[in-house]
PDB file of C-alpha atoms in Angstrom:
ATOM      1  CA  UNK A  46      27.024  25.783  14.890  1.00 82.00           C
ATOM      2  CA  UNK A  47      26.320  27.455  18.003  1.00 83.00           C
ATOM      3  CA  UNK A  48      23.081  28.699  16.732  1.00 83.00           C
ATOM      4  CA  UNK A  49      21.910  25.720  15.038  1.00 80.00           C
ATOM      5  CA  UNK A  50      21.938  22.475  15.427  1.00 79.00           C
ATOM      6  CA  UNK A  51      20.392  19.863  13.138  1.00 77.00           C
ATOM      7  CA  UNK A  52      20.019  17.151  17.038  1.00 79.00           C
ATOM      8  CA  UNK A  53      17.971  20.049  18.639  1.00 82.00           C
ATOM      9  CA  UNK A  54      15.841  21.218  15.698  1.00 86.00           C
ATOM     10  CA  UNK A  55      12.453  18.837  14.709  1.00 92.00           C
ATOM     11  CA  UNK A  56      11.427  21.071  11.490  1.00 94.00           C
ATOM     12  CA  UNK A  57       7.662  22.478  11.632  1.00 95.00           C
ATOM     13  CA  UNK A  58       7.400  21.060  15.348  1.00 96.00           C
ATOM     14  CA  UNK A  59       6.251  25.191  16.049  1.00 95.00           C
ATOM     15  CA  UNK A  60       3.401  24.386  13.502  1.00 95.00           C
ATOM     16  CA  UNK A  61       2.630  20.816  13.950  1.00 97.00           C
ATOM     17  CA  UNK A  62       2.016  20.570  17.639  1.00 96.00           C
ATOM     18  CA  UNK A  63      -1.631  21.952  18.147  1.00 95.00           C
ATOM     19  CA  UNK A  64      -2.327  19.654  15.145  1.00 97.00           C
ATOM     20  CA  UNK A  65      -1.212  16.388  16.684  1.00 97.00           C
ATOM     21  CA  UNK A  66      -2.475  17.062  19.806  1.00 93.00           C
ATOM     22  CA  UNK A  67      -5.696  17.155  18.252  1.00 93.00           C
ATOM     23  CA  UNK A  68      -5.726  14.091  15.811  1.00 92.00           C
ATOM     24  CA  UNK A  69      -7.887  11.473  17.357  1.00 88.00           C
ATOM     25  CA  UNK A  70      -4.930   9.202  18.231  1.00 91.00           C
ATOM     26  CA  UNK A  71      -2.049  11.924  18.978  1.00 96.00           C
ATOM     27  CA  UNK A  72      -0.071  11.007  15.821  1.00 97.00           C
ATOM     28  CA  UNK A  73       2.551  12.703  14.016  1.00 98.00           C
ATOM     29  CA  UNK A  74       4.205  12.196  10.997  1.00 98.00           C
ATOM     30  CA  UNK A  75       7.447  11.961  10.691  1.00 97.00           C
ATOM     31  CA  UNK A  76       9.214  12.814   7.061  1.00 94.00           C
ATOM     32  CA  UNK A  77      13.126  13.022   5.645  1.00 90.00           C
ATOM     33  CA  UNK A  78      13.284  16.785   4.353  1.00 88.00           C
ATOM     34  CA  UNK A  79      11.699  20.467   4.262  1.00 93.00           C
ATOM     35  CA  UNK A  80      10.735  20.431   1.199  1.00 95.00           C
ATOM     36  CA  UNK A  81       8.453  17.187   2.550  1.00 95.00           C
ATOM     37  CA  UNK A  82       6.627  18.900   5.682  1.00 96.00           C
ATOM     38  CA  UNK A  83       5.831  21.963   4.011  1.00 97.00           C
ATOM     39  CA  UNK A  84       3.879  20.070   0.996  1.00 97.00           C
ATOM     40  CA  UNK A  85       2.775  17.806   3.527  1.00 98.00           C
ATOM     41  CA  UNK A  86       1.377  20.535   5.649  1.00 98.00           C
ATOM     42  CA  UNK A  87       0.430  22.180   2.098  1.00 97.00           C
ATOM     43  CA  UNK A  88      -1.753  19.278   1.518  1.00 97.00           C
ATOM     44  CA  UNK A  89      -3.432  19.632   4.873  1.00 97.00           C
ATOM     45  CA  UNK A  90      -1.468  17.048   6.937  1.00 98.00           C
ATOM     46  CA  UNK A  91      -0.252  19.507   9.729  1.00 97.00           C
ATOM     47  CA  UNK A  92       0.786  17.085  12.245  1.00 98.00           C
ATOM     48  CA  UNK A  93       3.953  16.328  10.442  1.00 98.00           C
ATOM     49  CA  UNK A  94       7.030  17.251  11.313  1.00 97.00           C
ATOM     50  CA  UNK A  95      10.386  16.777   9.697  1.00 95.00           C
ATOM     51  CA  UNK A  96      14.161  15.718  10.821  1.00 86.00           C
ATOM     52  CA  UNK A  97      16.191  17.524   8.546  1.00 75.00           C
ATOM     53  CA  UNK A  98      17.777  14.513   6.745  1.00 62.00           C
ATOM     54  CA  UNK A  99      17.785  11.352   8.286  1.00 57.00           C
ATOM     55  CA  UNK A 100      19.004  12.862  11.554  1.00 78.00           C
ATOM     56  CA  UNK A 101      16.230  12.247  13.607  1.00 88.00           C
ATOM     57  CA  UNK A 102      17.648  11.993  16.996  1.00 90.00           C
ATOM     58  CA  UNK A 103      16.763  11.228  20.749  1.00 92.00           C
ATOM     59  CA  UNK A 104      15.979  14.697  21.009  1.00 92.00           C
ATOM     60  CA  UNK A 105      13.880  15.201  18.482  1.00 94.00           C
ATOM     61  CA  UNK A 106      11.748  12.097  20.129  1.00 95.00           C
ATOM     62  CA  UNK A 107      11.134  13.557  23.064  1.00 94.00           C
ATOM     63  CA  UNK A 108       9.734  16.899  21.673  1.00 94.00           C
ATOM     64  CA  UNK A 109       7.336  14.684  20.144  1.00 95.00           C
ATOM     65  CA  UNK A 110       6.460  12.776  23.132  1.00 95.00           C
ATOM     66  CA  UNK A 111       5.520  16.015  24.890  1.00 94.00           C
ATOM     67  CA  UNK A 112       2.334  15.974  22.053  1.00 96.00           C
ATOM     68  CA  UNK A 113       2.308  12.273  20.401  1.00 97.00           C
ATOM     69  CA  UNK A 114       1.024   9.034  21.412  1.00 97.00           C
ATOM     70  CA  UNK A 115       2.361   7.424  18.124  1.00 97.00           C
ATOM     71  CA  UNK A 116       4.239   7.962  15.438  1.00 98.00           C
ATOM     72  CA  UNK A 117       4.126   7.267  11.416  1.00 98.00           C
ATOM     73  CA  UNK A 118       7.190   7.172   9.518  1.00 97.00           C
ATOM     74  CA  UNK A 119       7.217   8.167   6.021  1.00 96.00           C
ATOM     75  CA  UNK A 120      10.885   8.001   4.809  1.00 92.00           C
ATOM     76  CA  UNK A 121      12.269   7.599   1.243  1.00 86.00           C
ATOM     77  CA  UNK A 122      12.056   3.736  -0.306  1.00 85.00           C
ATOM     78  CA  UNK A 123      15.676   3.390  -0.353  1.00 86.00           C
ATOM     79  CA  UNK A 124      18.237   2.077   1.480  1.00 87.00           C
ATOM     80  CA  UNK A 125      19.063   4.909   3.474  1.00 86.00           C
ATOM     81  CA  UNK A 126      15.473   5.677   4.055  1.00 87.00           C
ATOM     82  CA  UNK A 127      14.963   2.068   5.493  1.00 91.00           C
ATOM     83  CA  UNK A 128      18.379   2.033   7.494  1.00 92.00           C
ATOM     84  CA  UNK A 129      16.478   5.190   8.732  1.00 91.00           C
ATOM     85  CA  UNK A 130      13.186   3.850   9.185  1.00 94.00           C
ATOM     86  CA  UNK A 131      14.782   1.289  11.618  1.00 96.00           C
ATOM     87  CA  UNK A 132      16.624   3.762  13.433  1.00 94.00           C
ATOM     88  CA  UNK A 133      13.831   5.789  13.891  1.00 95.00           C
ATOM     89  CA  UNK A 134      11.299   3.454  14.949  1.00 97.00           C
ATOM     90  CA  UNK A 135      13.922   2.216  17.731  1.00 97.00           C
ATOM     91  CA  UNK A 136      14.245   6.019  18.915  1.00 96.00           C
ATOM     92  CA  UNK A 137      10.400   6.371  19.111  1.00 97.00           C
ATOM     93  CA  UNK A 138      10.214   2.710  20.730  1.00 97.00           C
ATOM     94  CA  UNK A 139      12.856   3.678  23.285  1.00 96.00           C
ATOM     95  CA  UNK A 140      10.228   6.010  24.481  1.00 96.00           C
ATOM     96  CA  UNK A 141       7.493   3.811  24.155  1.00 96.00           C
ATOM     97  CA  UNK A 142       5.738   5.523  21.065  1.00 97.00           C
ATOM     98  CA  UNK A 143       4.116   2.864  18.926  1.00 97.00           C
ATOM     99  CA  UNK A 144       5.577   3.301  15.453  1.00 97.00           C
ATOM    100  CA  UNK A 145       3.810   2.524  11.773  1.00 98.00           C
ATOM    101  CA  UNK A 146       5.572   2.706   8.342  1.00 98.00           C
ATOM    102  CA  UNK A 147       4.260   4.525   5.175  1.00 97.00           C
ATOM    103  CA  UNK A 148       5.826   2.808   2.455  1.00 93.00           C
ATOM    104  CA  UNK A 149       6.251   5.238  -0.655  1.00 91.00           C
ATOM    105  CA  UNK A 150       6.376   3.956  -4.408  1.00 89.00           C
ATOM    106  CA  UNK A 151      10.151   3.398  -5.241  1.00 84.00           C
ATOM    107  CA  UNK A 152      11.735   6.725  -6.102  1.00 84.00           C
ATOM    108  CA  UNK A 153       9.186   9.154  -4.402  1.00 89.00           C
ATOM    109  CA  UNK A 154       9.208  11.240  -1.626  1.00 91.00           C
ATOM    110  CA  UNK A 155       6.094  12.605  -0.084  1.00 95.00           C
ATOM    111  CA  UNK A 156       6.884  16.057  -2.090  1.00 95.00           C
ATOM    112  CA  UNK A 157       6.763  13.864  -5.176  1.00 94.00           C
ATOM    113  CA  UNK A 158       3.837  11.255  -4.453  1.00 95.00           C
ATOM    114  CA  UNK A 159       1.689  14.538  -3.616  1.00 97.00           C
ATOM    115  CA  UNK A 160       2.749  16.868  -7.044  1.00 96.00           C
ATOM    116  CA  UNK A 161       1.619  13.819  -9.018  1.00 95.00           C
ATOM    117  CA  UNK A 162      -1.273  12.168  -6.544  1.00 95.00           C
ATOM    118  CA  UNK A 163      -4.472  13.930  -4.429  1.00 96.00           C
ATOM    119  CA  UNK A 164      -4.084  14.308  -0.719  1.00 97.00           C
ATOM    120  CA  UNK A 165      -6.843  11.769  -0.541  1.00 96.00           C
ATOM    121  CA  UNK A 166      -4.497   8.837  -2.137  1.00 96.00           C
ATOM    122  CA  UNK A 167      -1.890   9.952   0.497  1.00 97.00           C
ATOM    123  CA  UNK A 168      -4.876   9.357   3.485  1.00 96.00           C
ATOM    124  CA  UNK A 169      -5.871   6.070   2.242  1.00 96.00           C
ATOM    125  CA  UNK A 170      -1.519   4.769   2.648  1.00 96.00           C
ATOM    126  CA  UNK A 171      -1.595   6.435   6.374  1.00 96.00           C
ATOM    127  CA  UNK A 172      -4.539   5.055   7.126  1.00 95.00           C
ATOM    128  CA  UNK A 173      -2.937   1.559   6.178  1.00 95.00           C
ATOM    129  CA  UNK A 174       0.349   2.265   7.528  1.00 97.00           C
ATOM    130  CA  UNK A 175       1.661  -1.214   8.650  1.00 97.00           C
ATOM    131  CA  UNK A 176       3.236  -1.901  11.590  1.00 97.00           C
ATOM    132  CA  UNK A 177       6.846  -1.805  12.159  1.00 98.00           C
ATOM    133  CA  UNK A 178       7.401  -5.091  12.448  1.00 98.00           C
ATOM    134  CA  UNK A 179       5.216  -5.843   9.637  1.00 97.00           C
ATOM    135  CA  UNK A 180       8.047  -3.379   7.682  1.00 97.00           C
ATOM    136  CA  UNK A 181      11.247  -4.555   8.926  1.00 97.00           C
ATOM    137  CA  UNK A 182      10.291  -8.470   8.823  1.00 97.00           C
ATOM    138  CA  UNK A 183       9.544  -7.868   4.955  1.00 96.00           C
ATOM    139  CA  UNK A 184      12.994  -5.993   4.964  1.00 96.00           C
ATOM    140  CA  UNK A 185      14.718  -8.049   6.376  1.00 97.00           C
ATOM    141  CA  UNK A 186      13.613 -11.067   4.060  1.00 96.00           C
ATOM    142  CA  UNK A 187      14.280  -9.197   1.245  1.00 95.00           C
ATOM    143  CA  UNK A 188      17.556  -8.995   1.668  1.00 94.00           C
ATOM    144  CA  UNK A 189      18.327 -12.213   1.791  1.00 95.00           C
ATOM    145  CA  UNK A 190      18.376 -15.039  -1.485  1.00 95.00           C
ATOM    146  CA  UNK A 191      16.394 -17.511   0.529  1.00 96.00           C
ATOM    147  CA  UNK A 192      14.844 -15.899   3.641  1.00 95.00           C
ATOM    148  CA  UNK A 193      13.348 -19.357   5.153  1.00 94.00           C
ATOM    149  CA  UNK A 194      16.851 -20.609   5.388  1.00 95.00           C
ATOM    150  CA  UNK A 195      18.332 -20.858   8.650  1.00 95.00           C
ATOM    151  CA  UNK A 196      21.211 -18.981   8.444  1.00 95.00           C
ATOM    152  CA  UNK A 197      18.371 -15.954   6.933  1.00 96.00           C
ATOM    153  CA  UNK A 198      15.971 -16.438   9.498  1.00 96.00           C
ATOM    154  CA  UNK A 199      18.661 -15.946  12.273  1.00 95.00           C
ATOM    155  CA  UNK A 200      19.529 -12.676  10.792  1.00 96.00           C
ATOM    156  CA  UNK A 201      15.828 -11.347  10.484  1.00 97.00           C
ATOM    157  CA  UNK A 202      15.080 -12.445  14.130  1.00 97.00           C
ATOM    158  CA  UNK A 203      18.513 -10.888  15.270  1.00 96.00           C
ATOM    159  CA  UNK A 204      17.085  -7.786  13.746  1.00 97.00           C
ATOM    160  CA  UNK A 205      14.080  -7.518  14.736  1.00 97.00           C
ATOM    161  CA  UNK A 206      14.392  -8.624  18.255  1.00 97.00           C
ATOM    162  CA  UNK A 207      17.005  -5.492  18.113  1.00 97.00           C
ATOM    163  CA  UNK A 208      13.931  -3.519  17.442  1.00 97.00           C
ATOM    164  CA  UNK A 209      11.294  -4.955  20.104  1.00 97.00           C
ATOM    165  CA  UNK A 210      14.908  -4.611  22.767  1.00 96.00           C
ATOM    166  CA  UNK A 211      14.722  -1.074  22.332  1.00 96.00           C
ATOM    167  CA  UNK A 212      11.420  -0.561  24.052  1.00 96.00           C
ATOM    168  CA  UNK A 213      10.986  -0.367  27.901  1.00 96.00           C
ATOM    169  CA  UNK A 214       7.582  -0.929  27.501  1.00 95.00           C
ATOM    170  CA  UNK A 215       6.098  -4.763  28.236  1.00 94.00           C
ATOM    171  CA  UNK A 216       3.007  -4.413  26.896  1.00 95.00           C
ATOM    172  CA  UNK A 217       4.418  -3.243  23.589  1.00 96.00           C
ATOM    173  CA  UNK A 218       7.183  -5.767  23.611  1.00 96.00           C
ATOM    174  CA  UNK A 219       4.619  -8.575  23.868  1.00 96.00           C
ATOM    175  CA  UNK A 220       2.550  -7.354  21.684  1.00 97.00           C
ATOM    176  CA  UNK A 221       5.668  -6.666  18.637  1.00 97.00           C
ATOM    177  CA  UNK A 222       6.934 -10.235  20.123  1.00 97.00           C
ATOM    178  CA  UNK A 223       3.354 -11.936  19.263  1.00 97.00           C
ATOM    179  CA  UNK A 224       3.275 -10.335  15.943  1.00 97.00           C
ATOM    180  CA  UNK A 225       6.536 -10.768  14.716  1.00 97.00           C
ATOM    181  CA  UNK A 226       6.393 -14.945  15.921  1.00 97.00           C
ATOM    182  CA  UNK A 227       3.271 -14.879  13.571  1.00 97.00           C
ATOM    183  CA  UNK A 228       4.932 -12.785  10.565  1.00 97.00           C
ATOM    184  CA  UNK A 229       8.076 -15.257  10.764  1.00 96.00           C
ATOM    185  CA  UNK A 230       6.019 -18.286  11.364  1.00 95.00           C
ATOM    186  CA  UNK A 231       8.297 -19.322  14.901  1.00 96.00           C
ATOM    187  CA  UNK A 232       6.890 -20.056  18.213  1.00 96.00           C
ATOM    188  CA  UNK A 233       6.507 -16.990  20.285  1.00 96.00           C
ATOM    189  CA  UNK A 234       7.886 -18.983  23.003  1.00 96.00           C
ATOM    190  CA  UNK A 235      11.544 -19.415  21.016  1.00 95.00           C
ATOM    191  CA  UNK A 236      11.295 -15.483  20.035  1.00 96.00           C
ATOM    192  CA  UNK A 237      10.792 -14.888  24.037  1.00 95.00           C
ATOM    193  CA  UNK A 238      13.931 -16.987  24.833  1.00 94.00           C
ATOM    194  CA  UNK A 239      16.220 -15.069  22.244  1.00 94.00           C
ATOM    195  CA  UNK A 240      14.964 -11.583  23.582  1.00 94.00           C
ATOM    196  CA  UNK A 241      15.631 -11.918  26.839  1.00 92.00           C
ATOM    197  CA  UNK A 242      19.308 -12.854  25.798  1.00 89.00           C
ATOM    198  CA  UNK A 243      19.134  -9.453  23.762  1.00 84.00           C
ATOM    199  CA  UNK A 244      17.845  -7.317  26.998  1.00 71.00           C
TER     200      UNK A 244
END
């Protein structure tokens, strides 16, 4: 509507920013729903803020670039929360936030993880929040029946390259370049020769 729309609104942003200013490394968390930030910021993680769905936009990036240096995404661990996850992480990249992945168990949402689990458990998986090529190269493979076949490999480099594209940033490119050549086993030469067809 003309009062509200879901492109222009990053949920708990009002009440979030002082707090990710003030994490040692600018970071915010970034969750699915409502119901997610406010037990998140329940649980004493206030520099989280929330898209409203998986409609986390351009927008909604550069509010949090105003505060963030980085960003950790903590979707659902389903297919539309990875589709998301991707999306997202190309969004932040795109404005050259570095992006890490909280993988949930399958069928919780923060809300959930935290009725059942302490806040402390919750730390310990954004504290080891991988990387988001680290994510998307092990989503990537698992889609496929044999992921070191050719045809698979071309699909997860395709992919990911997409990712590393969408950042302007050459530092971060070459550092998401030399990781993913490791996590694929490939010569970060031949990776280097595919993205610059990409850009």
């Amino acid at each position: 509507t003309l009062v509200f729309k879901k492109s222009n609104v990053l949920y708990g942003f009002d009440k979030a920013m002082s707090a990710i200013a003030k994490t040692p490394n600018r970071e915010a968390i970034v969750c699915e729903g409502q119901i997610d930030c406010i037990r998140m910021h329940s649980c004493g993680f206030r520099n989280t803020v929330a898209g409203q769905g998986t409609a986390f936009t351009a927008e909604h990036v550069n509010m949090l670039k105003k505060v963030a240096d980085q960003v950790i995404l903590v979707y659902d661990d389903d297919a539309a929360g990875h589709k998301a996850t991707v999306k997202s992480a190309r969004l932040c990249l795109g404005a050259e936030l570095p992006v890490r992945v909280v993988s949930l168990p399958e069928g919780d949402d923060p809300d959930s993880f935290l009725r059942r689990h302490p806040a402390e458990k919750f730390k310990e998986m954004l504290d080891a929040a991988e990387s988001i090529m680290s994510f998307q190269v092990r989503l990537e493979r698992s889609k496929e029946r044999d992921p070191d076949s050719v045809d698979a490999v071309k699909r997860t480099v395709r992919e990911v390259l997409s990712t590393i594209a969408a950042c302007p940033s050459a530092v971060l490119r070459s550092t998401m370049t030399s990781e993913a050549a490791k996590l694929m086993k490939l010569p970060e030469s031949a990776l280097l020769e595919e993205l610059s067809k990409i850009k």
